Short mmCIF file of C-alpha atoms in Angstrom, two decimals:
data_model
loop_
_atom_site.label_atom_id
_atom_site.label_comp_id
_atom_site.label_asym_id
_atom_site.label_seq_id
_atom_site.Cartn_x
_atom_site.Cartn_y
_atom_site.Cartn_z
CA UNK A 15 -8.11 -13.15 -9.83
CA UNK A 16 -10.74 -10.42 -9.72
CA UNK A 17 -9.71 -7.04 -9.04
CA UNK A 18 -13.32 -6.49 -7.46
CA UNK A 19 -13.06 -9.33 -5.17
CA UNK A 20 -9.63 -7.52 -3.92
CA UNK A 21 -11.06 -4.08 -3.72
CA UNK A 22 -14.35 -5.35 -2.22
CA UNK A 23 -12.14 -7.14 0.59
CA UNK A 24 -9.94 -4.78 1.18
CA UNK A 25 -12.39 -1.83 1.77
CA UNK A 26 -14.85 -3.51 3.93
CA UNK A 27 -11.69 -4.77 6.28
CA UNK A 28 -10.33 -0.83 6.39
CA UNK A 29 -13.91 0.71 6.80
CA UNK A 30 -14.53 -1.88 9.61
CA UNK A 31 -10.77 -0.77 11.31
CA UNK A 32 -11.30 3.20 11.17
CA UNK A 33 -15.39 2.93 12.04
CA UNK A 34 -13.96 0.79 15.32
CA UNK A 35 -11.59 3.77 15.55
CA UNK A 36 -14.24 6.58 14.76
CA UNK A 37 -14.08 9.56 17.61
CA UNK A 38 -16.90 10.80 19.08
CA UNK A 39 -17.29 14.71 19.40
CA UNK A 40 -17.99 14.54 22.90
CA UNK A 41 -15.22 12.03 23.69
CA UNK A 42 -12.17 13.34 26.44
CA UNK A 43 -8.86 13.20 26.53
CA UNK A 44 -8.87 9.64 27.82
CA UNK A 45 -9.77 8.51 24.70
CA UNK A 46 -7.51 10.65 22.43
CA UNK A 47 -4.54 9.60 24.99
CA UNK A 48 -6.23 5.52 23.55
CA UNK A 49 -5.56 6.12 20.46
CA UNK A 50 -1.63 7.67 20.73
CA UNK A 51 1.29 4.91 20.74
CA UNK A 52 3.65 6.37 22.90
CA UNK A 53 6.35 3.14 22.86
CA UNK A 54 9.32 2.65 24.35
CA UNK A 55 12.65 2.02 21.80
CA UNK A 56 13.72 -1.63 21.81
CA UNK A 57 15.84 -1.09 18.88
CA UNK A 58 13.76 -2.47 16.02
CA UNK A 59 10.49 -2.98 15.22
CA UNK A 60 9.09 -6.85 14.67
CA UNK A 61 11.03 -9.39 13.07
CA UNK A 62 9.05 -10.99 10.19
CA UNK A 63 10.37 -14.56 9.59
CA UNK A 64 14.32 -13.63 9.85
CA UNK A 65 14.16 -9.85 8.88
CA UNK A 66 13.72 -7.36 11.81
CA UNK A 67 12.04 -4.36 10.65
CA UNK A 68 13.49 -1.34 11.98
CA UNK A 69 11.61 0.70 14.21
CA UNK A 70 10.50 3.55 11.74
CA UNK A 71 7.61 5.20 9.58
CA UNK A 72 6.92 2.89 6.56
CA UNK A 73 4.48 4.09 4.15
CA UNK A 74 2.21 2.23 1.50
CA UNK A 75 1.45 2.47 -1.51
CA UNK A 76 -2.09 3.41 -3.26
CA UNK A 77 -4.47 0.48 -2.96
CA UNK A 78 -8.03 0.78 -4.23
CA UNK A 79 -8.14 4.04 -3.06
CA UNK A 80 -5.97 4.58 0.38
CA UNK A 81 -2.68 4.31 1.75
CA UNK A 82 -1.22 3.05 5.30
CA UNK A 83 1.13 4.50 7.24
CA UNK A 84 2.75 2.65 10.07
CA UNK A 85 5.14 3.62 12.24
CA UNK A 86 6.87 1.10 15.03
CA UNK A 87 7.40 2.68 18.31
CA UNK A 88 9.19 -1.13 18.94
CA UNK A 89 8.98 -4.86 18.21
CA UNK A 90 5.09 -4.72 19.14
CA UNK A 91 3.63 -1.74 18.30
CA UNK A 92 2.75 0.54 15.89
CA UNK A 93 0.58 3.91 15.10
CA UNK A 94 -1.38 2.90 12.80
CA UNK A 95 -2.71 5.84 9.95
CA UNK A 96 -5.00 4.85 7.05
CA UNK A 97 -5.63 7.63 4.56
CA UNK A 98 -8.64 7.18 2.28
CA UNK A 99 -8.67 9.28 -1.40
CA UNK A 100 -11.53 10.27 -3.21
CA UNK A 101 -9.93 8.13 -6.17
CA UNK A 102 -8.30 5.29 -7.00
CA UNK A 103 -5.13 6.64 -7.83
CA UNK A 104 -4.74 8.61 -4.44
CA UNK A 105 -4.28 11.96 -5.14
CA UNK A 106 -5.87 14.93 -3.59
CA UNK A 107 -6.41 15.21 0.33
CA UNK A 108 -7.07 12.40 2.27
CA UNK A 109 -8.98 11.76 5.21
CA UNK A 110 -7.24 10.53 7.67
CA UNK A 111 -7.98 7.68 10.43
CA UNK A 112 -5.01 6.86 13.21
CA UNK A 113 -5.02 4.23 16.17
CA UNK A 114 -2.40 2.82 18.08
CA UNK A 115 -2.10 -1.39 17.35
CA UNK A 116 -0.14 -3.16 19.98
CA UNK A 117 0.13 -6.47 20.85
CA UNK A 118 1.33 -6.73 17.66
CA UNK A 119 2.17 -10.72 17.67
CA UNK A 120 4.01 -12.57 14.74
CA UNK A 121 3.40 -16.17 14.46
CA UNK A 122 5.26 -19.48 13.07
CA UNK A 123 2.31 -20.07 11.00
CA UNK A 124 3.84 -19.44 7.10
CA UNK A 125 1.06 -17.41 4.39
CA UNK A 126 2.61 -17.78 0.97
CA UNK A 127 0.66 -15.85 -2.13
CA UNK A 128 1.72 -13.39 -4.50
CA UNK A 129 2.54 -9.91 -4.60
CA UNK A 130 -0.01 -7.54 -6.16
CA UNK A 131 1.85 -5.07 -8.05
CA UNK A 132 -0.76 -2.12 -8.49
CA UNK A 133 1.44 0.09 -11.20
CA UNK A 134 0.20 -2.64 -13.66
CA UNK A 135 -2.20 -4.32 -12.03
CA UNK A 136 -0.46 -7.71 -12.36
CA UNK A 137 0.58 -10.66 -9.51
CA UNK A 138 4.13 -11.38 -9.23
CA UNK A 139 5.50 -14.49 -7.68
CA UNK A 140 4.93 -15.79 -4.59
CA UNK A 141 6.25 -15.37 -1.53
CA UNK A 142 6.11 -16.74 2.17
CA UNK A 143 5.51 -14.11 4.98
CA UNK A 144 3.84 -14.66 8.66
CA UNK A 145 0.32 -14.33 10.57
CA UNK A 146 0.37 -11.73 12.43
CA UNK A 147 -2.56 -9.97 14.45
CA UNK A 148 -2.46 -6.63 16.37
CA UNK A 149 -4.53 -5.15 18.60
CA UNK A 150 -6.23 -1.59 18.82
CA UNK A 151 -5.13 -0.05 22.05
CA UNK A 152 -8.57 1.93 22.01
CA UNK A 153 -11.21 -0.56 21.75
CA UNK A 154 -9.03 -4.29 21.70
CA UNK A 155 -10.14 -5.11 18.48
CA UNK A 156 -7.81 -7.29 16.27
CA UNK A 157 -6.25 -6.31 13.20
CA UNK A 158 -5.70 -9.68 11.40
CA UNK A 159 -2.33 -9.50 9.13
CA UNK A 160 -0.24 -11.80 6.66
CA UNK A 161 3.21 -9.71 6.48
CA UNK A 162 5.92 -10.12 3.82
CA UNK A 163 9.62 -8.61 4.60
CA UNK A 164 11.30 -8.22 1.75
CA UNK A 165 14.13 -6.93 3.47
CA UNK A 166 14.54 -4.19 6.74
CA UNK A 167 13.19 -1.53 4.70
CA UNK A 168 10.42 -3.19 2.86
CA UNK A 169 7.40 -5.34 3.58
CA UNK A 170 4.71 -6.13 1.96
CA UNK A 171 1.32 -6.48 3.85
CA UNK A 172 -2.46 -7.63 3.66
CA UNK A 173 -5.10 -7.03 6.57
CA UNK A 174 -8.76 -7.64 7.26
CA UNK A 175 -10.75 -7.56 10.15
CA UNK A 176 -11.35 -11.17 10.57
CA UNK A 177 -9.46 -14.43 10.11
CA UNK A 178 -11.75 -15.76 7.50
CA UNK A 179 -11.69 -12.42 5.43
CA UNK A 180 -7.61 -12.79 5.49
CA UNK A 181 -7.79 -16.32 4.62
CA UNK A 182 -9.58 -15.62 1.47
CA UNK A 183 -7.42 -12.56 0.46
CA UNK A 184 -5.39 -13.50 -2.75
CA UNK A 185 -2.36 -11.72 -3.00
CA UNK A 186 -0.27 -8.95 -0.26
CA UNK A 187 -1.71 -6.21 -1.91
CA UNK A 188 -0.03 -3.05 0.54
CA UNK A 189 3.62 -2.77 0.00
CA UNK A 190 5.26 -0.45 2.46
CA UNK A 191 8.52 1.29 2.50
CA UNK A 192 10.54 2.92 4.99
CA UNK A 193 10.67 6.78 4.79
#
């Protein structure tokens, strides 16, 4: 598997997300008030296959240069926060992109690949998590997902901006923890 196919993929799907979720200078409150989840508590956040994830802040890990952040307001939606580092290895200070996804839908259809374990850049086994899409509350674009739970407090995620960009990801190369 090529690292550079995976990096290549991965930025162009998270530079497509934030440049959708850009602000302009001139742009009101309206907008900003777009791009806020404000949720109301069901409990839990979605349930992937048989695992409901809570409805919390999970946090990524460093992948080709960013992390995610999301945190479920309830069982469909999340605010969304990608961080982008100057480096692969994420350190220093980010910049920092946020957007409210809603809609966020989880479907029967199974996605099994494996796990991309960054730390040694090496695939583990496979595994069998969901499609799932999203939507951006400020601009109804759709966040195209394959999620992983590995249990309540741990999923493991890959995105992209299209259907056909998701399809020919490899591996769920994100893994997110609760914090």
């Amino acid at each position: 598997m090529g690292k550079t196919l995976i990096y290549f993929t991965l930025i162009v799907g998270i530079t497509a997300i934030i440049g959708a979720c850009s602000k302009n200078e001139d742009d009101d409150t309206t907008t900003s008030n777009l791009l806020t989840c404000t949720g109301t508590s069901t409990g839990s956040g979605p349930t992937i296959g048989s695992v409901a994830l809570e409805e919390a802040t999970y946090l990524s890990t460093c992948f080709g240069g960013s992390k995610v952040k999301m945190e479920f307001k309830n069982n469909s939606s999340a605010q969304y926060t990608s961080y982008a580092y100057g480096d692969s290895s994420c350190s220093g200070t980010p910049s920092e992109s946020s957007f409210c996804l809603e809609s966020i839908t989880v479907s029967s259809t199974t996605v099994t690949k494996p796990v991309y374990y960054v730390d040694n850049s090496s695939l583990g086994d496979n595994v069998t998590g969901y499609a799932t899409t999203g939507t951006g509350k400020h601009n109804s674009s759709t966040l195209y997902m394959s999620i992983y739970a590995e249990s309540t407090s741990v999923f493991w995620l890959e995105q992209a901006s299209d259907q056909a960009t998701l399809d020919s990801n490899t591996a769920y190369t994100y893994k997110f923890t609760k914090q």
